[in-house]
PDB file of C-alpha atoms in Angstrom:
ATOM      1  CA  ALA A   1      -1.837   6.257 -89.891  1.00 51.00           C
ATOM      2  CA  ALA A   2      -1.282   2.539 -90.204  1.00 50.00           C
ATOM      3  CA  GLU A   3       2.296   2.868 -88.912  1.00 54.00           C
ATOM      4  CA  GLU A   4       1.192   4.292 -85.580  1.00 50.00           C
ATOM      5  CA  PRO A   5       1.673   1.814 -82.706  1.00 46.00           C
ATOM      6  CA  GLU A   6      -1.519   1.098 -80.841  1.00 50.00           C
ATOM      7  CA  GLU A   7       0.132   0.913 -77.415  1.00 50.00           C
ATOM      8  CA  LEU A   8       1.680   3.871 -75.676  1.00 48.00           C
ATOM      9  CA  PRO A   9       5.456   3.551 -75.448  1.00 48.00           C
ATOM     10  CA  LEU A  10       5.566   6.456 -73.124  1.00 46.00           C
ATOM     11  CA  PRO A  11       8.422   8.382 -71.375  1.00 45.00           C
ATOM     12  CA  SER A  12       9.806   7.078 -68.070  1.00 43.00           C
ATOM     13  CA  GLU A  13       7.346   8.877 -65.704  1.00 42.00           C
ATOM     14  CA  GLU A  14       4.329   7.163 -67.247  1.00 40.00           C
ATOM     15  CA  PRO A  15       3.276   3.860 -65.608  1.00 42.00           C
ATOM     16  CA  GLN A  16       2.439   1.285 -68.286  1.00 42.00           C
ATOM     17  CA  HIS A  17      -1.248   0.976 -67.452  1.00 46.00           C
ATOM     18  CA  GLU A  18      -4.222   1.242 -69.615  1.00 44.00           C
ATOM     19  CA  LYS A  19      -4.970   4.519 -67.887  1.00 44.00           C
ATOM     20  CA  PRO A  20      -3.358   7.359 -69.874  1.00 40.00           C
ATOM     21  CA  GLN A  21      -1.162   9.853 -68.056  1.00 40.00           C
ATOM     22  CA  THR A  22      -3.642  12.750 -68.340  1.00 38.00           C
ATOM     23  CA  GLU A  23      -6.180  10.833 -66.268  1.00 42.00           C
ATOM     24  CA  ALA A  24      -4.021  10.491 -63.160  1.00 42.00           C
ATOM     25  CA  PRO A  25      -5.289  13.436 -61.079  1.00 46.00           C
ATOM     26  CA  THR A  26      -2.864  13.492 -58.201  1.00 44.00           C
ATOM     27  CA  SER A  27       0.549  12.547 -59.630  1.00 44.00           C
ATOM     28  CA  GLU A  28       2.335  11.612 -62.812  1.00 57.00           C
ATOM     29  CA  ALA A  29       4.105   8.645 -61.087  1.00 74.00           C
ATOM     30  CA  THR A  30       2.714   5.537 -59.421  1.00 86.00           C
ATOM     31  CA  PRO A  31       2.632   6.385 -55.682  1.00 91.00           C
ATOM     32  CA  ALA A  32       5.174   4.648 -53.526  1.00 91.00           C
ATOM     33  CA  LEU A  33       5.319   3.758 -49.790  1.00 93.00           C
ATOM     34  CA  LYS A  34       8.653   3.791 -47.900  1.00 89.00           C
ATOM     35  CA  ASP A  35      10.476   3.860 -44.609  1.00 87.00           C
ATOM     36  CA  MET A  36       7.896   2.406 -42.205  1.00 91.00           C
ATOM     37  CA  ARG A  37       9.300   2.552 -38.684  1.00 90.00           C
ATOM     38  CA  VAL A  38       8.247   2.285 -35.038  1.00 89.00           C
ATOM     39  CA  SER A  39       8.327   5.739 -33.438  1.00 84.00           C
ATOM     40  CA  SER A  40       7.138   4.728 -29.934  1.00 82.00           C
ATOM     41  CA  VAL A  41       6.101   1.633 -27.976  1.00 85.00           C
ATOM     42  CA  THR A  42       4.059   1.161 -24.781  1.00 82.00           C
ATOM     43  CA  PRO A  43       2.746  -2.106 -23.216  1.00 81.00           C
ATOM     44  CA  SER A  44      -0.551  -1.675 -24.988  1.00 81.00           C
ATOM     45  CA  SER A  45       0.135   0.397 -28.196  1.00 83.00           C
ATOM     46  CA  VAL A  46       2.648   1.073 -31.009  1.00 87.00           C
ATOM     47  CA  GLN A  47       3.085   4.214 -32.983  1.00 88.00           C
ATOM     48  CA  LEU A  48       4.130   3.740 -36.632  1.00 91.00           C
ATOM     49  CA  HIS A  49       5.401   6.280 -39.077  1.00 92.00           C
ATOM     50  CA  TRP A  50       6.011   6.078 -42.844  1.00 93.00           C
ATOM     51  CA  SER A  51       6.680   8.243 -45.876  1.00 93.00           C
ATOM     52  CA  VAL A  52       5.260   8.598 -49.394  1.00 93.00           C
ATOM     53  CA  PRO A  53       8.213   9.920 -51.405  1.00 90.00           C
ATOM     54  CA  GLU A  54       6.173  10.325 -54.604  1.00 88.00           C
ATOM     55  CA  GLY A  55       2.533  10.403 -55.616  1.00 91.00           C
ATOM     56  CA  SER A  56      -0.342  10.071 -53.152  1.00 93.00           C
ATOM     57  CA  PHE A  57      -2.790   7.430 -51.946  1.00 94.00           C
ATOM     58  CA  ASP A  58      -6.583   7.748 -51.439  1.00 94.00           C
ATOM     59  CA  SER A  59      -6.258   5.764 -48.167  1.00 94.00           C
ATOM     60  CA  PHE A  60      -4.205   3.190 -46.282  1.00 94.00           C
ATOM     61  CA  THR A  61      -5.022  -0.014 -44.486  1.00 94.00           C
ATOM     62  CA  LEU A  62      -2.859  -1.404 -41.727  1.00 93.00           C
ATOM     63  CA  GLN A  63      -3.139  -5.200 -41.201  1.00 94.00           C
ATOM     64  CA  PHE A  64      -1.821  -7.352 -38.420  1.00 93.00           C
ATOM     65  CA  ARG A  65      -2.770 -10.252 -36.145  1.00 91.00           C
ATOM     66  CA  ASP A  66      -3.689  -9.606 -32.572  1.00 88.00           C
ATOM     67  CA  ALA A  67      -2.287 -11.584 -29.533  1.00 84.00           C
ATOM     68  CA  GLN A  68      -4.916 -14.261 -30.202  1.00 85.00           C
ATOM     69  CA  GLY A  69      -3.867 -14.616 -33.822  1.00 88.00           C
ATOM     70  CA  GLN A  70      -6.998 -12.954 -35.218  1.00 88.00           C
ATOM     71  CA  PRO A  71      -6.542 -10.752 -38.277  1.00 90.00           C
ATOM     72  CA  GLN A  72      -7.179  -7.022 -37.718  1.00 90.00           C
ATOM     73  CA  ALA A  73      -7.456  -4.219 -40.239  1.00 90.00           C
ATOM     74  CA  LEU A  74      -7.227  -0.533 -39.410  1.00 86.00           C
ATOM     75  CA  PRO A  75      -8.375   1.964 -42.092  1.00 89.00           C
ATOM     76  CA  ILE A  76      -6.262   5.205 -42.243  1.00 88.00           C
ATOM     77  CA  ASP A  77      -6.808   8.483 -44.016  1.00 87.00           C
ATOM     78  CA  GLY A  78      -4.682   8.972 -47.272  1.00 90.00           C
ATOM     79  CA  GLY A  79      -3.116  12.125 -45.810  1.00 88.00           C
ATOM     80  CA  SER A  80      -1.816  10.465 -42.694  1.00 89.00           C
ATOM     81  CA  ARG A  81       1.896   9.543 -42.231  1.00 91.00           C
ATOM     82  CA  SER A  82       1.671   7.980 -38.772  1.00 87.00           C
ATOM     83  CA  VAL A  83      -0.826   5.913 -36.739  1.00 87.00           C
ATOM     84  CA  THR A  84      -1.116   4.708 -33.138  1.00 83.00           C
ATOM     85  CA  VAL A  85      -2.304   1.046 -32.866  1.00 86.00           C
ATOM     86  CA  PRO A  86      -4.042   0.653 -29.505  1.00 80.00           C
ATOM     87  CA  GLY A  87      -5.314  -2.380 -27.632  1.00 80.00           C
ATOM     88  CA  LEU A  88      -2.204  -4.479 -27.913  1.00 85.00           C
ATOM     89  CA  SER A  89      -0.747  -6.998 -25.353  1.00 85.00           C
ATOM     90  CA  PRO A  90       2.507  -6.336 -23.466  1.00 85.00           C
ATOM     91  CA  SER A  91       5.738  -8.072 -24.341  1.00 85.00           C
ATOM     92  CA  HIS A  92       4.101  -9.343 -27.587  1.00 89.00           C
ATOM     93  CA  ARG A  93       5.737  -9.366 -31.063  1.00 90.00           C
ATOM     94  CA  TYR A  94       3.541  -7.968 -33.899  1.00 94.00           C
ATOM     95  CA  ARG A  95       4.068  -7.795 -37.619  1.00 94.00           C
ATOM     96  CA  PHE A  96       2.379  -4.825 -39.302  1.00 95.00           C
ATOM     97  CA  HIS A  97       1.613  -4.546 -43.021  1.00 95.00           C
ATOM     98  CA  LEU A  98       0.658  -1.087 -44.384  1.00 96.00           C
ATOM     99  CA  TYR A  99      -1.020  -1.013 -47.764  1.00 96.00           C
ATOM    100  CA  GLY A 100      -1.466   2.176 -49.921  1.00 96.00           C
ATOM    101  CA  LEU A 101      -4.744   2.219 -51.839  1.00 95.00           C
ATOM    102  CA  ARG A 102      -6.052   4.002 -54.925  1.00 93.00           C
ATOM    103  CA  GLY A 103      -9.773   3.451 -54.752  1.00 91.00           C
ATOM    104  CA  ARG A 104      -9.999  -0.132 -53.540  1.00 90.00           C
ATOM    105  CA  LYS A 105      -6.812  -1.251 -55.352  1.00 94.00           C
ATOM    106  CA  LYS A 106      -3.684  -2.001 -53.284  1.00 93.00           C
ATOM    107  CA  ILE A 107      -0.842  -0.151 -55.073  1.00 93.00           C
ATOM    108  CA  ASP A 108       2.095  -0.628 -52.723  1.00 93.00           C
ATOM    109  CA  HIS A 109       2.890  -2.017 -49.204  1.00 92.00           C
ATOM    110  CA  VAL A 110       5.562  -1.950 -46.520  1.00 94.00           C
ATOM    111  CA  SER A 111       5.949  -4.097 -43.398  1.00 94.00           C
ATOM    112  CA  THR A 112       7.644  -3.790 -40.008  1.00 93.00           C
ATOM    113  CA  GLU A 113       7.827  -5.744 -36.748  1.00 92.00           C
ATOM    114  CA  ALA A 114       7.506  -4.255 -33.222  1.00 91.00           C
ATOM    115  CA  VAL A 115       7.556  -5.740 -29.699  1.00 89.00           C
ATOM    116  CA  THR A 116       5.345  -4.026 -27.151  1.00 87.00           C
ATOM    117  CA  ALA A 117       6.892  -2.899 -23.912  1.00 84.00           C
ATOM    118  CA  ALA A 118       6.735  -5.037 -20.811  1.00 80.00           C
ATOM    119  CA  GLU A 119       4.372  -4.336 -17.935  1.00 69.00           C
ATOM    120  CA  GLU A 120       6.487  -4.235 -14.799  1.00 54.00           C
ATOM    121  CA  PRO A 121       4.366  -2.982 -11.903  1.00 45.00           C
ATOM    122  CA  GLU A 122       6.364  -5.058  -9.428  1.00 40.00           C
ATOM    123  CA  GLU A 123       9.604  -3.131 -10.262  1.00 40.00           C
ATOM    124  CA  LEU A 124       8.483   0.161  -8.723  1.00 37.00           C
ATOM    125  CA  PRO A 125       5.835  -0.135  -6.008  1.00 37.00           C
ATOM    126  CA  LEU A 126       6.179   3.622  -5.439  1.00 37.00           C
ATOM    127  CA  PRO A 127       4.142   6.651  -4.592  1.00 38.00           C
ATOM    128  CA  SER A 128       3.974   8.974  -7.536  1.00 39.00           C
ATOM    129  CA  GLU A 129       7.113  10.987  -7.090  1.00 39.00           C
ATOM    130  CA  GLU A 130       9.090   9.477  -4.143  1.00 39.00           C
ATOM    131  CA  PRO A 131      10.713   6.044  -4.518  1.00 40.00           C
ATOM    132  CA  GLN A 132      10.945   4.031  -1.286  1.00 42.00           C
ATOM    133  CA  HIS A 133      14.709   4.067  -0.939  1.00 46.00           C
ATOM    134  CA  GLU A 134      16.894   4.550   2.086  1.00 42.00           C
ATOM    135  CA  LYS A 135      18.021   7.914   0.743  1.00 42.00           C
ATOM    136  CA  PRO A 136      15.726  10.642   2.177  1.00 40.00           C
ATOM    137  CA  GLN A 137      14.208  13.264  -0.089  1.00 40.00           C
ATOM    138  CA  THR A 138      16.052  16.144   1.624  1.00 37.00           C
ATOM    139  CA  GLU A 139      19.422  14.751   0.586  1.00 41.00           C
ATOM    140  CA  ALA A 140      18.804  15.294  -3.101  1.00 40.00           C
ATOM    141  CA  PRO A 141      21.001  18.326  -3.788  1.00 45.00           C
ATOM    142  CA  THR A 142      19.633  19.565  -7.096  1.00 43.00           C
ATOM    143  CA  SER A 143      15.893  19.156  -6.640  1.00 43.00           C
ATOM    144  CA  GLY A 144      13.282  19.015  -3.853  1.00 51.00           C
ATOM    145  CA  ALA A 145      12.073  15.640  -5.165  1.00 69.00           C
ATOM    146  CA  THR A 146      13.932  12.401  -5.852  1.00 83.00           C
ATOM    147  CA  PRO A 147      14.719  12.369  -9.542  1.00 86.00           C
ATOM    148  CA  ALA A 148      12.476  10.213 -11.767  1.00 86.00           C
ATOM    149  CA  LEU A 149      12.908   8.564 -15.181  1.00 89.00           C
ATOM    150  CA  LYS A 150       9.963   8.344 -17.574  1.00 86.00           C
ATOM    151  CA  ASP A 151       8.780   7.821 -21.120  1.00 84.00           C
ATOM    152  CA  MET A 152      11.590   5.727 -22.657  1.00 89.00           C
ATOM    153  CA  ARG A 153      10.795   5.269 -26.321  1.00 89.00           C
ATOM    154  CA  VAL A 154      12.478   4.250 -29.626  1.00 87.00           C
ATOM    155  CA  SER A 155      13.065   7.248 -31.888  1.00 82.00           C
ATOM    156  CA  SER A 156      14.711   5.348 -34.708  1.00 81.00           C
ATOM    157  CA  VAL A 157      15.731   1.808 -35.563  1.00 86.00           C
ATOM    158  CA  SER A 158      18.231   0.427 -38.188  1.00 83.00           C
ATOM    159  CA  PRO A 159      19.555  -3.054 -38.827  1.00 82.00           C
ATOM    160  CA  SER A 160      22.644  -2.295 -36.634  1.00 79.00           C
ATOM    161  CA  SER A 161      21.531   0.459 -34.194  1.00 80.00           C
ATOM    162  CA  VAL A 162      18.733   1.829 -32.128  1.00 85.00           C
ATOM    163  CA  GLN A 163      18.162   5.402 -30.939  1.00 86.00           C
ATOM    164  CA  LEU A 164      16.465   5.694 -27.549  1.00 89.00           C
ATOM    165  CA  HIS A 165      14.914   8.736 -25.893  1.00 89.00           C
ATOM    166  CA  TRP A 166      13.654   9.411 -22.389  1.00 91.00           C
ATOM    167  CA  SER A 167      12.573  12.220 -20.122  1.00 91.00           C
ATOM    168  CA  VAL A 168      13.408  13.254 -16.555  1.00 90.00           C
ATOM    169  CA  PRO A 169      10.226  15.084 -15.433  1.00 87.00           C
ATOM    170  CA  GLU A 170      11.713  16.120 -12.066  1.00 85.00           C
ATOM    171  CA  GLY A 171      15.102  16.327 -10.398  1.00 87.00           C
ATOM    172  CA  SER A 172      18.328  15.308 -12.131  1.00 89.00           C
ATOM    173  CA  PHE A 173      20.769  12.361 -12.334  1.00 90.00           C
ATOM    174  CA  ASP A 174      24.573  12.450 -12.153  1.00 90.00           C
ATOM    175  CA  SER A 175      24.690   9.819 -14.915  1.00 90.00           C
ATOM    176  CA  PHE A 176      22.835   7.022 -16.649  1.00 90.00           C
ATOM    177  CA  THR A 177      23.724   3.456 -17.491  1.00 90.00           C
ATOM    178  CA  LEU A 178      22.044   1.453 -20.339  1.00 89.00           C
ATOM    179  CA  GLN A 179      22.196  -2.268 -19.855  1.00 89.00           C
ATOM    180  CA  PHE A 180      21.250  -4.977 -22.368  1.00 90.00           C
ATOM    181  CA  ARG A 181      22.389  -8.333 -23.723  1.00 87.00           C
ATOM    182  CA  ASP A 182      23.938  -8.484 -27.159  1.00 84.00           C
ATOM    183  CA  ALA A 183      23.027 -11.022 -29.908  1.00 82.00           C
ATOM    184  CA  GLN A 184      25.329 -13.581 -28.244  1.00 81.00           C
ATOM    185  CA  GLY A 185      23.605 -13.152 -24.882  1.00 82.00           C
ATOM    186  CA  GLN A 186      26.560 -11.225 -23.306  1.00 80.00           C
ATOM    187  CA  PRO A 187      25.631  -8.416 -20.910  1.00 82.00           C
ATOM    188  CA  GLN A 188      26.612  -4.916 -22.089  1.00 83.00           C
ATOM    189  CA  ALA A 189      26.678  -1.637 -20.184  1.00 83.00           C
ATOM    190  CA  LEU A 190      26.734   1.797 -21.824  1.00 80.00           C
ATOM    191  CA  PRO A 191      27.599   4.810 -19.581  1.00 81.00           C
ATOM    192  CA  ILE A 192      25.718   8.000 -20.508  1.00 84.00           C
ATOM    193  CA  ASP A 193      26.194  11.607 -19.339  1.00 82.00           C
ATOM    194  CA  GLY A 194      23.669  12.806 -16.837  1.00 86.00           C
ATOM    195  CA  GLY A 195      22.573  15.695 -19.072  1.00 84.00           C
ATOM    196  CA  SER A 196      21.646  13.333 -21.933  1.00 85.00           C
ATOM    197  CA  ARG A 197      18.020  12.526 -22.918  1.00 89.00           C
ATOM    198  CA  SER A 198      18.881  10.182 -25.843  1.00 84.00           C
ATOM    199  CA  VAL A 199      21.447   7.637 -26.886  1.00 83.00           C
ATOM    200  CA  THR A 200      22.308   5.747 -30.038  1.00 79.00           C
ATOM    201  CA  VAL A 201      23.287   2.089 -29.380  1.00 82.00           C
ATOM    202  CA  PRO A 202      25.558   0.814 -32.283  1.00 75.00           C
ATOM    203  CA  GLY A 203      26.849  -2.560 -33.155  1.00 78.00           C
ATOM    204  CA  LEU A 204      23.551  -4.424 -33.028  1.00 83.00           C
ATOM    205  CA  SER A 205      22.466  -7.401 -35.130  1.00 86.00           C
ATOM    206  CA  PRO A 206      19.543  -7.123 -37.671  1.00 87.00           C
ATOM    207  CA  SER A 207      16.189  -8.655 -36.969  1.00 86.00           C
ATOM    208  CA  GLN A 208      17.177  -9.231 -33.361  1.00 88.00           C
ATOM    209  CA  ARG A 209      15.051  -8.587 -30.234  1.00 88.00           C
ATOM    210  CA  TYR A 210      16.726  -6.555 -27.576  1.00 91.00           C
ATOM    211  CA  ARG A 211      15.627  -5.478 -24.133  1.00 90.00           C
ATOM    212  CA  PHE A 212      17.174  -2.253 -22.816  1.00 92.00           C
ATOM    213  CA  HIS A 213      17.178  -1.116 -19.189  1.00 91.00           C
ATOM    214  CA  LEU A 214      18.124   2.479 -18.475  1.00 92.00           C
ATOM    215  CA  TYR A 215      19.220   3.274 -14.826  1.00 92.00           C
ATOM    216  CA  GLY A 216      19.429   6.873 -13.438  1.00 92.00           C
ATOM    217  CA  LEU A 217      22.312   7.184 -10.929  1.00 90.00           C
ATOM    218  CA  ARG A 218      23.246   9.603  -8.183  1.00 88.00           C
ATOM    219  CA  GLY A 219      26.922   8.882  -7.553  1.00 86.00           C
ATOM    220  CA  ARG A 220      27.037   5.092  -7.843  1.00 84.00           C
ATOM    221  CA  LYS A 221      23.529   4.443  -6.563  1.00 88.00           C
ATOM    222  CA  LYS A 222      20.794   3.452  -8.924  1.00 89.00           C
ATOM    223  CA  ILE A 223      17.753   5.608  -8.096  1.00 88.00           C
ATOM    224  CA  ASP A 224      15.257   4.791 -10.881  1.00 90.00           C
ATOM    225  CA  ARG A 225      14.928   2.763 -14.076  1.00 89.00           C
ATOM    226  CA  VAL A 226      12.842   2.294 -17.190  1.00 91.00           C
ATOM    227  CA  SER A 227      12.892  -0.642 -19.707  1.00 91.00           C
ATOM    228  CA  ILE A 228      11.841  -1.120 -23.352  1.00 90.00           C
ATOM    229  CA  ASP A 229      11.852  -3.997 -25.895  1.00 90.00           C
ATOM    230  CA  ILE A 230      12.731  -3.481 -29.552  1.00 89.00           C
ATOM    231  CA  ILE A 231      13.478  -5.413 -32.723  1.00 88.00           C
ATOM    232  CA  THR A 232      16.193  -4.119 -35.046  1.00 84.00           C
TER     233      THR A 232
END
């Protein structure tokens, strides 16, 4: 009996804690947090998404500083994999830290940055469906209403690319053009087919803030636009 080691040199799946494996009720492995990303952005809110590839947490806490620099903490249920953070300021950069907890102990954490969308009321002083353009409504061949662009959001972000998604709630466009400035400040324009509702923008630089403007065209005429800010 004297030869028995007092510690537990256990197989790989056992964390080297005082707590023996049999007492871990939800998983054999220490839980891990991964892949926090921004799934949508508005001028006043951000939706975040993450994964827990192994194990489970009792709860999460999301910490960030508001536009005034005051620390904020948002408690989140342990079964959640996404959260919408409300009450943010437009065109503001935020850094979010998500902690995974067992009891009150922080086990793991992931961080991400997001820039809220700009508020641009002056861009479209329009009635709800009809922009005040020279083109009368009756000339739109494919729909009774002038086509409209809406709900541009970020569906995924990597260090070198961004996937954007939008909707056309009424009418249709012949084509789209996505305009932005690259990391060197040079203007770029990406032509997009009129039937598309998403685009992946490649060749971006990591940790860089970009502003994208999507224009909906009939022929060569820009009818409507939406904009969004993101950080790779």
